[in-house]
PDB file of C-alpha atoms in Angstrom:
ATOM      1  CA  UNK A  28     -15.894   7.597  -6.044  1.00  0.00           C
ATOM      2  CA  UNK A  29     -16.018  11.114  -4.271  1.00  0.00           C
ATOM      3  CA  UNK A  30     -14.118  12.651  -1.476  1.00  0.00           C
ATOM      4  CA  UNK A  31     -16.737  11.565   1.068  1.00  0.00           C
ATOM      5  CA  UNK A  32     -14.530   8.491   1.004  1.00  0.00           C
ATOM      6  CA  UNK A  33     -11.169   8.678   2.531  1.00  0.00           C
ATOM      7  CA  UNK A  34      -8.409   6.059   2.275  1.00  0.00           C
ATOM      8  CA  UNK A  35      -5.795   6.428   5.079  1.00  0.00           C
ATOM      9  CA  UNK A  36      -2.466   4.657   4.862  1.00  0.00           C
ATOM     10  CA  UNK A  37      -0.668   3.784   8.021  1.00  0.00           C
ATOM     11  CA  UNK A  38       3.081   3.828   7.773  1.00  0.00           C
ATOM     12  CA  UNK A  39       6.232   5.215   9.111  1.00  0.00           C
ATOM     13  CA  UNK A  40       9.350   7.131   7.657  1.00  0.00           C
ATOM     14  CA  UNK A  41      11.881   4.389   6.357  1.00  0.00           C
ATOM     15  CA  UNK A  42      14.776   5.279   8.844  1.00  0.00           C
ATOM     16  CA  UNK A  43      17.268   2.553   9.122  1.00  0.00           C
ATOM     17  CA  UNK A  44      16.907   0.594  12.466  1.00  0.00           C
ATOM     18  CA  UNK A  45      13.565   1.949  13.377  1.00  0.00           C
ATOM     19  CA  UNK A  46      11.365   0.161  10.770  1.00  0.00           C
ATOM     20  CA  UNK A  47      10.565  -3.575  10.097  1.00  0.00           C
ATOM     21  CA  UNK A  48      12.792  -4.417  12.969  1.00  0.00           C
ATOM     22  CA  UNK A  49      11.894  -8.117  13.011  1.00  0.00           C
ATOM     23  CA  UNK A  50      13.582  -8.142   9.468  1.00  0.00           C
ATOM     24  CA  UNK A  51      16.915  -6.643  10.383  1.00  0.00           C
ATOM     25  CA  UNK A  52      18.495  -9.798  11.186  1.00  0.00           C
ATOM     26  CA  UNK A  53      17.604 -11.091   7.839  1.00  0.00           C
ATOM     27  CA  UNK A  54      17.941  -7.974   5.628  1.00  0.00           C
ATOM     28  CA  UNK A  55      20.125  -5.731   7.750  1.00  0.00           C
ATOM     29  CA  UNK A  56      18.970  -2.231   8.987  1.00  0.00           C
ATOM     30  CA  UNK A  57      19.257  -0.587   5.655  1.00  0.00           C
ATOM     31  CA  UNK A  58      17.710  -3.460   3.789  1.00  0.00           C
ATOM     32  CA  UNK A  59      14.626  -3.652   6.185  1.00  0.00           C
ATOM     33  CA  UNK A  60      14.164   0.150   5.786  1.00  0.00           C
ATOM     34  CA  UNK A  61      14.316  -0.038   2.010  1.00  0.00           C
ATOM     35  CA  UNK A  62      11.758  -2.723   2.090  1.00  0.00           C
ATOM     36  CA  UNK A  63       9.489  -0.512   4.223  1.00  0.00           C
ATOM     37  CA  UNK A  64      10.030   2.190   1.586  1.00  0.00           C
ATOM     38  CA  UNK A  65       9.217   0.153  -1.365  1.00  0.00           C
ATOM     39  CA  UNK A  66       6.103  -1.404   0.211  1.00  0.00           C
ATOM     40  CA  UNK A  67       4.779   2.036   1.181  1.00  0.00           C
ATOM     41  CA  UNK A  68       5.433   3.443  -2.300  1.00  0.00           C
ATOM     42  CA  UNK A  69       3.805   0.518  -3.914  1.00  0.00           C
ATOM     43  CA  UNK A  70       0.631   0.990  -1.630  1.00  0.00           C
ATOM     44  CA  UNK A  71       0.409   4.587  -2.393  1.00  0.00           C
ATOM     45  CA  UNK A  72       0.573   3.736  -6.061  1.00  0.00           C
ATOM     46  CA  UNK A  73      -2.350   1.326  -5.632  1.00  0.00           C
ATOM     47  CA  UNK A  74      -4.282   3.922  -3.539  1.00  0.00           C
ATOM     48  CA  UNK A  75      -4.184   6.458  -6.391  1.00  0.00           C
ATOM     49  CA  UNK A  76      -6.214   4.212  -8.611  1.00  0.00           C
ATOM     50  CA  UNK A  77      -9.070   3.914  -6.052  1.00  0.00           C
ATOM     51  CA  UNK A  78     -10.348   7.393  -6.414  1.00  0.00           C
ATOM     52  CA  UNK A  79     -10.885   8.207  -2.804  1.00  0.00           C
ATOM     53  CA  UNK A  80      -9.155  10.929  -0.901  1.00  0.00           C
ATOM     54  CA  UNK A  81      -5.768   9.907   0.475  1.00  0.00           C
ATOM     55  CA  UNK A  82      -4.110  10.608   3.684  1.00  0.00           C
ATOM     56  CA  UNK A  83      -0.809   9.406   5.024  1.00  0.00           C
ATOM     57  CA  UNK A  84      -0.825   8.802   8.688  1.00  0.00           C
ATOM     58  CA  UNK A  85       2.929   8.576   9.664  1.00  0.00           C
ATOM     59  CA  UNK A  86       5.142   7.758  12.478  1.00  0.00           C
ATOM     60  CA  UNK A  87       8.851   8.978  12.729  1.00  0.00           C
ATOM     61  CA  UNK A  88      10.306  11.554  10.362  1.00  0.00           C
ATOM     62  CA  UNK A  89       8.838  14.872   9.881  1.00  0.00           C
ATOM     63  CA  UNK A  90       6.081  16.355   7.486  1.00  0.00           C
ATOM     64  CA  UNK A  91       8.868  17.969   5.205  1.00  0.00           C
ATOM     65  CA  UNK A  92      10.555  14.383   4.999  1.00  0.00           C
ATOM     66  CA  UNK A  93       7.235  12.759   4.233  1.00  0.00           C
ATOM     67  CA  UNK A  94       6.314  15.252   1.495  1.00  0.00           C
ATOM     68  CA  UNK A  95       9.964  15.005   0.088  1.00  0.00           C
ATOM     69  CA  UNK A  96       9.554  11.216  -0.072  1.00  0.00           C
ATOM     70  CA  UNK A  97       5.861  10.608  -1.289  1.00  0.00           C
ATOM     71  CA  UNK A  98       4.925  13.909  -2.702  1.00  0.00           C
ATOM     72  CA  UNK A  99       3.209  17.171  -1.868  1.00  0.00           C
ATOM     73  CA  UNK A 100      -0.109  16.171  -3.477  1.00  0.00           C
ATOM     74  CA  UNK A 101      -1.029  13.927  -0.446  1.00  0.00           C
ATOM     75  CA  UNK A 102      -2.664  14.854   2.831  1.00  0.00           C
ATOM     76  CA  UNK A 103      -0.476  14.153   5.822  1.00  0.00           C
ATOM     77  CA  UNK A 104      -0.928  13.791   9.594  1.00  0.00           C
ATOM     78  CA  UNK A 105       0.997  12.252  12.465  1.00  0.00           C
ATOM     79  CA  UNK A 106      -0.287   9.022  14.053  1.00  0.00           C
ATOM     80  CA  UNK A 107       0.012  10.683  17.382  1.00  0.00           C
ATOM     81  CA  UNK A 108       0.389   8.830  20.879  1.00  0.00           C
ATOM     82  CA  UNK A 109      -1.182   5.693  22.058  1.00  0.00           C
ATOM     83  CA  UNK A 110      -1.552   2.195  20.901  1.00  0.00           C
ATOM     84  CA  UNK A 111      -2.458   1.028  17.498  1.00  0.00           C
ATOM     85  CA  UNK A 112      -6.242   1.076  18.566  1.00  0.00           C
ATOM     86  CA  UNK A 113      -6.047   4.469  19.836  1.00  0.00           C
ATOM     87  CA  UNK A 114      -4.388   5.866  16.851  1.00  0.00           C
ATOM     88  CA  UNK A 115      -6.832   4.322  14.360  1.00  0.00           C
ATOM     89  CA  UNK A 116      -9.780   5.574  16.568  1.00  0.00           C
ATOM     90  CA  UNK A 117      -8.515   8.979  16.517  1.00  0.00           C
ATOM     91  CA  UNK A 118      -8.168   8.796  12.671  1.00  0.00           C
ATOM     92  CA  UNK A 119     -11.672   7.591  12.084  1.00  0.00           C
ATOM     93  CA  UNK A 120     -13.160  10.192  14.390  1.00  0.00           C
ATOM     94  CA  UNK A 121     -11.213  13.108  12.920  1.00  0.00           C
ATOM     95  CA  UNK A 122     -12.492  12.238   9.242  1.00  0.00           C
ATOM     96  CA  UNK A 123     -16.130  11.600  10.347  1.00  0.00           C
ATOM     97  CA  UNK A 124     -16.168  14.821  12.069  1.00  0.00           C
ATOM     98  CA  UNK A 125     -15.043  16.405   8.736  1.00  0.00           C
ATOM     99  CA  UNK A 126     -17.876  14.818   6.892  1.00  0.00           C
ATOM    100  CA  UNK A 127     -16.372  11.843   5.570  1.00  0.00           C
ATOM    101  CA  UNK A 128     -19.112   9.043   5.050  1.00  0.00           C
ATOM    102  CA  UNK A 129     -16.731   6.089   4.470  1.00  0.00           C
ATOM    103  CA  UNK A 130     -13.288   5.673   5.811  1.00  0.00           C
ATOM    104  CA  UNK A 131     -10.730   2.816   5.173  1.00  0.00           C
ATOM    105  CA  UNK A 132      -7.356   2.391   6.977  1.00  0.00           C
ATOM    106  CA  UNK A 133      -4.777   0.105   5.401  1.00  0.00           C
ATOM    107  CA  UNK A 134      -1.276  -0.694   6.512  1.00  0.00           C
ATOM    108  CA  UNK A 135       1.671  -0.241   4.122  1.00  0.00           C
ATOM    109  CA  UNK A 136       3.149  -3.770   5.016  1.00  0.00           C
ATOM    110  CA  UNK A 137       0.584  -5.742   2.776  1.00  0.00           C
ATOM    111  CA  UNK A 138       1.699  -4.989  -0.917  1.00  0.00           C
ATOM    112  CA  UNK A 139      -0.806  -7.879  -2.083  1.00  0.00           C
ATOM    113  CA  UNK A 140      -3.679  -5.512  -1.041  1.00  0.00           C
ATOM    114  CA  UNK A 141      -4.198  -4.102  -4.371  1.00  0.00           C
ATOM    115  CA  UNK A 142      -6.374  -1.257  -5.760  1.00  0.00           C
ATOM    116  CA  UNK A 143      -9.418  -3.509  -6.602  1.00  0.00           C
ATOM    117  CA  UNK A 144      -9.306  -4.861  -3.008  1.00  0.00           C
ATOM    118  CA  UNK A 145      -9.400  -1.369  -1.508  1.00  0.00           C
ATOM    119  CA  UNK A 146     -12.044  -0.495  -3.871  1.00  0.00           C
ATOM    120  CA  UNK A 147     -14.152  -3.465  -2.883  1.00  0.00           C
ATOM    121  CA  UNK A 148     -13.802  -2.366   0.812  1.00  0.00           C
ATOM    122  CA  UNK A 149     -15.559   0.930   0.015  1.00  0.00           C
ATOM    123  CA  UNK A 150     -18.163  -0.834  -1.973  1.00  0.00           C
ATOM    124  CA  UNK A 151     -18.758  -3.095   1.146  1.00  0.00           C
ATOM    125  CA  UNK A 152     -19.394   0.056   3.091  1.00  0.00           C
ATOM    126  CA  UNK A 153     -22.315   0.810   0.877  1.00  0.00           C
ATOM    127  CA  UNK A 154     -24.345  -1.476   2.816  1.00  0.00           C
ATOM    128  CA  UNK A 155     -22.138  -2.805   5.722  1.00  0.00           C
ATOM    129  CA  UNK A 156     -21.176  -0.887   9.021  1.00  0.00           C
ATOM    130  CA  UNK A 157     -17.629  -2.236   8.846  1.00  0.00           C
ATOM    131  CA  UNK A 158     -15.217  -4.178   6.468  1.00  0.00           C
ATOM    132  CA  UNK A 159     -12.183  -5.869   7.580  1.00  0.00           C
ATOM    133  CA  UNK A 160      -9.360  -7.487   5.496  1.00  0.00           C
ATOM    134  CA  UNK A 161      -8.127 -10.560   7.454  1.00  0.00           C
ATOM    135  CA  UNK A 162      -4.342 -11.143   7.689  1.00  0.00           C
ATOM    136  CA  UNK A 163      -2.967 -14.763   7.736  1.00  0.00           C
ATOM    137  CA  UNK A 164      -1.113 -13.953  11.064  1.00  0.00           C
ATOM    138  CA  UNK A 165      -4.486 -13.542  12.829  1.00  0.00           C
ATOM    139  CA  UNK A 166      -4.497  -9.713  12.522  1.00  0.00           C
ATOM    140  CA  UNK A 167      -5.933  -7.579   9.668  1.00  0.00           C
ATOM    141  CA  UNK A 168      -4.350  -5.463   7.005  1.00  0.00           C
ATOM    142  CA  UNK A 169      -7.647  -3.289   6.337  1.00  0.00           C
ATOM    143  CA  UNK A 170     -10.485  -1.962   8.324  1.00  0.00           C
ATOM    144  CA  UNK A 171     -13.088   0.314   7.177  1.00  0.00           C
ATOM    145  CA  UNK A 172     -16.099   1.999   8.949  1.00  0.00           C
ATOM    146  CA  UNK A 173     -19.153   3.807   7.720  1.00  0.00           C
ATOM    147  CA  UNK A 174     -20.177   6.952   9.759  1.00  0.00           C
ATOM    148  CA  UNK A 175     -23.462   6.775  11.696  1.00  0.00           C
ATOM    149  CA  UNK A 176     -26.251   8.076   9.502  1.00  0.00           C
ATOM    150  CA  UNK A 177     -23.992   8.041   6.367  1.00  0.00           C
ATOM    151  CA  UNK A 178     -27.057   6.688   4.182  1.00  0.00           C
ATOM    152  CA  UNK A 179     -29.000   9.732   4.872  1.00  0.00           C
ATOM    153  CA  UNK A 180     -28.283  13.319   3.601  1.00  0.00           C
ATOM    154  CA  UNK A 181     -25.886  15.095   5.922  1.00  0.00           C
ATOM    155  CA  UNK A 182     -27.352  17.792   8.208  1.00  0.00           C
ATOM    156  CA  UNK A 183     -25.957  21.399   8.091  1.00  0.00           C
ATOM    157  CA  UNK A 184     -24.654  20.848  11.706  1.00  0.00           C
ATOM    158  CA  UNK A 185     -21.550  18.965  12.563  1.00  0.00           C
ATOM    159  CA  UNK A 186     -22.035  15.205  11.496  1.00  0.00           C
ATOM    160  CA  UNK A 187     -22.236  12.490  14.206  1.00  0.00           C
ATOM    161  CA  UNK A 188     -18.833  10.633  14.603  1.00  0.00           C
ATOM    162  CA  UNK A 189     -20.114   7.805  16.810  1.00  0.00           C
ATOM    163  CA  UNK A 190     -19.305   4.356  16.268  1.00  0.00           C
ATOM    164  CA  UNK A 191     -18.439   1.458  18.639  1.00  0.00           C
ATOM    165  CA  UNK A 192     -15.005   2.409  20.021  1.00  0.00           C
ATOM    166  CA  UNK A 193     -15.026  -0.986  21.640  1.00  0.00           C
ATOM    167  CA  UNK A 194     -13.557  -2.545  18.413  1.00  0.00           C
ATOM    168  CA  UNK A 195     -10.201  -0.703  19.211  1.00  0.00           C
ATOM    169  CA  UNK A 196     -10.371  -1.285  22.831  1.00  0.00           C
ATOM    170  CA  UNK A 197      -8.957  -4.237  24.932  1.00  0.00           C
ATOM    171  CA  UNK A 198      -7.306  -5.592  21.897  1.00  0.00           C
ATOM    172  CA  UNK A 199      -3.864  -7.511  22.174  1.00  0.00           C
ATOM    173  CA  UNK A 200      -2.015  -5.572  19.330  1.00  0.00           C
ATOM    174  CA  UNK A 201       0.682  -7.637  17.906  1.00  0.00           C
ATOM    175  CA  UNK A 202      -0.742 -11.119  19.104  1.00  0.00           C
ATOM    176  CA  UNK A 203      -2.308 -13.601  17.128  1.00  0.00           C
ATOM    177  CA  UNK A 204      -5.921 -12.902  18.141  1.00  0.00           C
ATOM    178  CA  UNK A 205      -6.502  -9.440  16.836  1.00  0.00           C
ATOM    179  CA  UNK A 206      -8.936 -10.348  14.239  1.00  0.00           C
ATOM    180  CA  UNK A 207     -10.964 -12.658  16.574  1.00  0.00           C
ATOM    181  CA  UNK A 208     -11.136 -10.004  19.365  1.00  0.00           C
ATOM    182  CA  UNK A 209     -11.991  -7.256  16.977  1.00  0.00           C
ATOM    183  CA  UNK A 210     -14.905  -9.302  15.474  1.00  0.00           C
ATOM    184  CA  UNK A 211     -16.101 -10.281  19.034  1.00  0.00           C
ATOM    185  CA  UNK A 212     -16.246  -6.609  19.777  1.00  0.00           C
ATOM    186  CA  UNK A 213     -18.201  -5.760  16.651  1.00  0.00           C
ATOM    187  CA  UNK A 214     -21.359  -7.893  17.325  1.00  0.00           C
ATOM    188  CA  UNK A 215     -23.540  -4.756  17.089  1.00  0.00           C
ATOM    189  CA  UNK A 216     -22.198  -3.903  13.677  1.00  0.00           C
ATOM    190  CA  UNK A 217     -22.844  -5.536  10.236  1.00  0.00           C
ATOM    191  CA  UNK A 218     -19.455  -6.724   9.212  1.00  0.00           C
ATOM    192  CA  UNK A 219     -18.128  -7.899   5.732  1.00  0.00           C
ATOM    193  CA  UNK A 220     -14.731  -9.568   5.319  1.00  0.00           C
ATOM    194  CA  UNK A 221     -12.433  -9.332   2.345  1.00  0.00           C
ATOM    195  CA  UNK A 222     -10.106 -12.039   1.233  1.00  0.00           C
ATOM    196  CA  UNK A 223      -7.053 -13.110   3.597  1.00  0.00           C
ATOM    197  CA  UNK A 224      -3.719 -11.911   2.576  1.00  0.00           C
ATOM    198  CA  UNK A 225      -0.171 -11.874   4.034  1.00  0.00           C
ATOM    199  CA  UNK A 226       1.471  -9.105   5.962  1.00  0.00           C
ATOM    200  CA  UNK A 227       5.146  -8.830   5.422  1.00  0.00           C
ATOM    201  CA  UNK A 228       6.609  -9.253   9.015  1.00  0.00           C
ATOM    202  CA  UNK A 229       9.086 -12.081   8.777  1.00  0.00           C
ATOM    203  CA  UNK A 230      11.679 -13.336   6.127  1.00  0.00           C
ATOM    204  CA  UNK A 231       9.161 -16.104   5.081  1.00  0.00           C
ATOM    205  CA  UNK A 232       6.675 -13.550   4.227  1.00  0.00           C
ATOM    206  CA  UNK A 233       8.825 -11.469   1.691  1.00  0.00           C
ATOM    207  CA  UNK A 234       7.544 -12.510  -1.854  1.00  0.00           C
ATOM    208  CA  UNK A 235      10.288 -13.674  -4.312  1.00  0.00           C
ATOM    209  CA  UNK A 236      11.914 -10.919  -6.243  1.00  0.00           C
ATOM    210  CA  UNK A 237      11.034 -11.108  -9.873  1.00  0.00           C
ATOM    211  CA  UNK A 238      13.383  -9.836 -12.698  1.00  0.00           C
ATOM    212  CA  UNK A 239      11.616  -9.124 -15.828  1.00  0.00           C
ATOM    213  CA  UNK A 240      14.066  -9.068 -18.760  1.00  0.00           C
ATOM    214  CA  UNK A 241      12.900  -7.316 -22.095  1.00  0.00           C
ATOM    215  CA  UNK A 242      15.174  -7.918 -25.260  1.00  0.00           C
ATOM    216  CA  UNK A 243      14.660  -5.058 -27.440  1.00  0.00           C
ATOM    217  CA  UNK A 244      15.441  -3.959 -30.982  1.00  0.00           C
ATOM    218  CA  UNK A 245      13.749  -0.762 -32.234  1.00  0.00           C
ATOM    219  CA  UNK A 246      10.638  -1.035 -29.786  1.00  0.00           C
ATOM    220  CA  UNK A 247      10.103   2.669 -29.161  1.00  0.00           C
ATOM    221  CA  UNK A 248       6.362   2.217 -29.954  1.00  0.00           C
ATOM    222  CA  UNK A 249       5.647  -0.639 -27.497  1.00  0.00           C
ATOM    223  CA  UNK A 250       8.356  -0.539 -24.847  1.00  0.00           C
ATOM    224  CA  UNK A 251       6.945   2.038 -22.333  1.00  0.00           C
ATOM    225  CA  UNK A 252       3.573   0.254 -22.105  1.00  0.00           C
ATOM    226  CA  UNK A 253       5.598  -3.149 -21.553  1.00  0.00           C
ATOM    227  CA  UNK A 254       7.478  -1.575 -18.652  1.00  0.00           C
ATOM    228  CA  UNK A 255       4.487  -0.059 -17.001  1.00  0.00           C
ATOM    229  CA  UNK A 256       2.728  -3.378 -16.849  1.00  0.00           C
ATOM    230  CA  UNK A 257       5.667  -5.321 -15.600  1.00  0.00           C
ATOM    231  CA  UNK A 258       6.246  -2.466 -12.845  1.00  0.00           C
ATOM    232  CA  UNK A 259       2.540  -2.871 -11.682  1.00  0.00           C
ATOM    233  CA  UNK A 260       3.751  -5.879  -9.534  1.00  0.00           C
ATOM    234  CA  UNK A 261       5.643  -5.515  -6.256  1.00  0.00           C
ATOM    235  CA  UNK A 262       9.198  -6.646  -5.797  1.00  0.00           C
ATOM    236  CA  UNK A 263       9.825  -6.329  -9.370  1.00  0.00           C
ATOM    237  CA  UNK A 264      12.853  -5.102 -11.312  1.00  0.00           C
ATOM    238  CA  UNK A 265      12.892  -4.425 -15.106  1.00  0.00           C
ATOM    239  CA  UNK A 266      15.742  -4.832 -17.134  1.00  0.00           C
ATOM    240  CA  UNK A 267      15.865  -3.843 -20.827  1.00  0.00           C
ATOM    241  CA  UNK A 268      18.571  -5.625 -22.754  1.00  0.00           C
ATOM    242  CA  UNK A 269      18.790  -3.693 -26.006  1.00  0.00           C
ATOM    243  CA  UNK A 270      20.643  -5.121 -29.061  1.00  0.00           C
ATOM    244  CA  UNK A 271      21.480  -1.698 -30.787  1.00  0.00           C
ATOM    245  CA  UNK A 272      18.208   0.053 -31.366  1.00  0.00           C
ATOM    246  CA  UNK A 273      18.334   2.890 -33.962  1.00  0.00           C
ATOM    247  CA  UNK A 274      14.999   4.512 -32.838  1.00  0.00           C
ATOM    248  CA  UNK A 275      14.153   5.915 -29.520  1.00  0.00           C
ATOM    249  CA  UNK A 276      13.947   2.663 -27.561  1.00  0.00           C
ATOM    250  CA  UNK A 277      16.520   3.732 -25.077  1.00  0.00           C
ATOM    251  CA  UNK A 278      14.727   7.036 -24.468  1.00  0.00           C
ATOM    252  CA  UNK A 279      11.453   5.107 -23.825  1.00  0.00           C
ATOM    253  CA  UNK A 280      13.045   2.893 -21.233  1.00  0.00           C
ATOM    254  CA  UNK A 281      11.805   4.698 -18.285  1.00  0.00           C
ATOM    255  CA  UNK A 282      11.514   2.766 -14.954  1.00  0.00           C
ATOM    256  CA  UNK A 283      13.918   0.169 -16.222  1.00  0.00           C
ATOM    257  CA  UNK A 284      17.553  -0.712 -16.035  1.00  0.00           C
ATOM    258  CA  UNK A 285      19.099  -0.569 -19.591  1.00  0.00           C
ATOM    259  CA  UNK A 286      21.971  -2.995 -20.720  1.00  0.00           C
ATOM    260  CA  UNK A 287      23.340  -2.331 -24.138  1.00  0.00           C
ATOM    261  CA  UNK A 288      24.566  -5.706 -25.493  1.00  0.00           C
ATOM    262  CA  UNK A 289      25.183  -7.795 -28.710  1.00  0.00           C
ATOM    263  CA  UNK A 290      22.274  -8.210 -30.967  1.00  0.00           C
ATOM    264  CA  UNK A 291      20.362 -11.565 -30.909  1.00  0.00           C
ATOM    265  CA  UNK A 292      17.633 -12.671 -28.653  1.00  0.00           C
ATOM    266  CA  UNK A 293      19.566 -15.412 -26.809  1.00  0.00           C
ATOM    267  CA  UNK A 294      22.486 -13.178 -26.255  1.00  0.00           C
ATOM    268  CA  UNK A 295      20.461 -10.332 -25.020  1.00  0.00           C
ATOM    269  CA  UNK A 296      18.507 -12.509 -22.585  1.00  0.00           C
ATOM    270  CA  UNK A 297      21.664 -13.986 -21.344  1.00  0.00           C
ATOM    271  CA  UNK A 298      22.925 -10.563 -20.880  1.00  0.00           C
ATOM    272  CA  UNK A 299      19.842  -9.603 -18.764  1.00  0.00           C
ATOM    273  CA  UNK A 300      19.993 -12.707 -16.932  1.00  0.00           C
ATOM    274  CA  UNK A 301      23.587 -12.075 -15.820  1.00  0.00           C
ATOM    275  CA  UNK A 302      22.649  -8.723 -14.378  1.00  0.00           C
ATOM    276  CA  UNK A 303      19.283  -9.751 -12.595  1.00  0.00           C
ATOM    277  CA  UNK A 304      19.035  -9.754  -8.987  1.00  0.00           C
ATOM    278  CA  UNK A 305      15.572 -11.548  -8.735  1.00  0.00           C
ATOM    279  CA  UNK A 306      15.121 -15.101  -7.688  1.00  0.00           C
ATOM    280  CA  UNK A 307      12.537 -15.559 -10.613  1.00  0.00           C
ATOM    281  CA  UNK A 308      13.346 -14.662 -14.135  1.00  0.00           C
ATOM    282  CA  UNK A 309      10.634 -13.696 -16.458  1.00  0.00           C
ATOM    283  CA  UNK A 310      11.640 -13.028 -20.186  1.00  0.00           C
TER     284      UNK A 310
END
């Protein structure tokens, strides 16, 4: 995929008290902000695997804070004023005017939207005008558009950025009919839909935390790969319970919490379980 494809992530700086406010009674202000932080980082990690140009459209915080948080290798732009529809329409228009052929916007509060699903969205835009990822709450977690004339060679002059802006107007954002209203406004477009996924807006939406416990003894050649695979999931912690390795196992435990304990598989598993914070234990 080349840079005529742009993936935009809508998020906000995770300042306690200003993000995921509906979760504050359940998680507290700090906990809700931490969840927002972890979800955004996970979605960005997934986005890197898609192969498209990535831009972070942020609310709250400063450009310096965003770069310190997510890295200087990404493009950043403020979301600006207006309701969600106005902010998304502005983002699409700006990138179409720069020559992008396909633009997909995703939210940061749907960690089940993996890289393969994002990639499927761009593939849908090879033939469809619009692609939408429905959310189970009646909204959507992803929307993508193809620039008018994107299937023909770009002229030297500034490309057309026209698309039916009605799909972003007159929508009751935050209500349960956002998807229905959007599809009704998109009758003149060819639309493909992706699988329905859950946004995380309420306590019952939060997936259970998984603690992956890895008992080790001289596993320097395999451990890093095992930790990497385990960390591909969302809301996962990895605990390495080491029974006294004499090689570089501890040095290779990057991305995991390390416990040094008595040798023996059962003892190591018990030690890891005693320190785990997850609702599900995976050994």
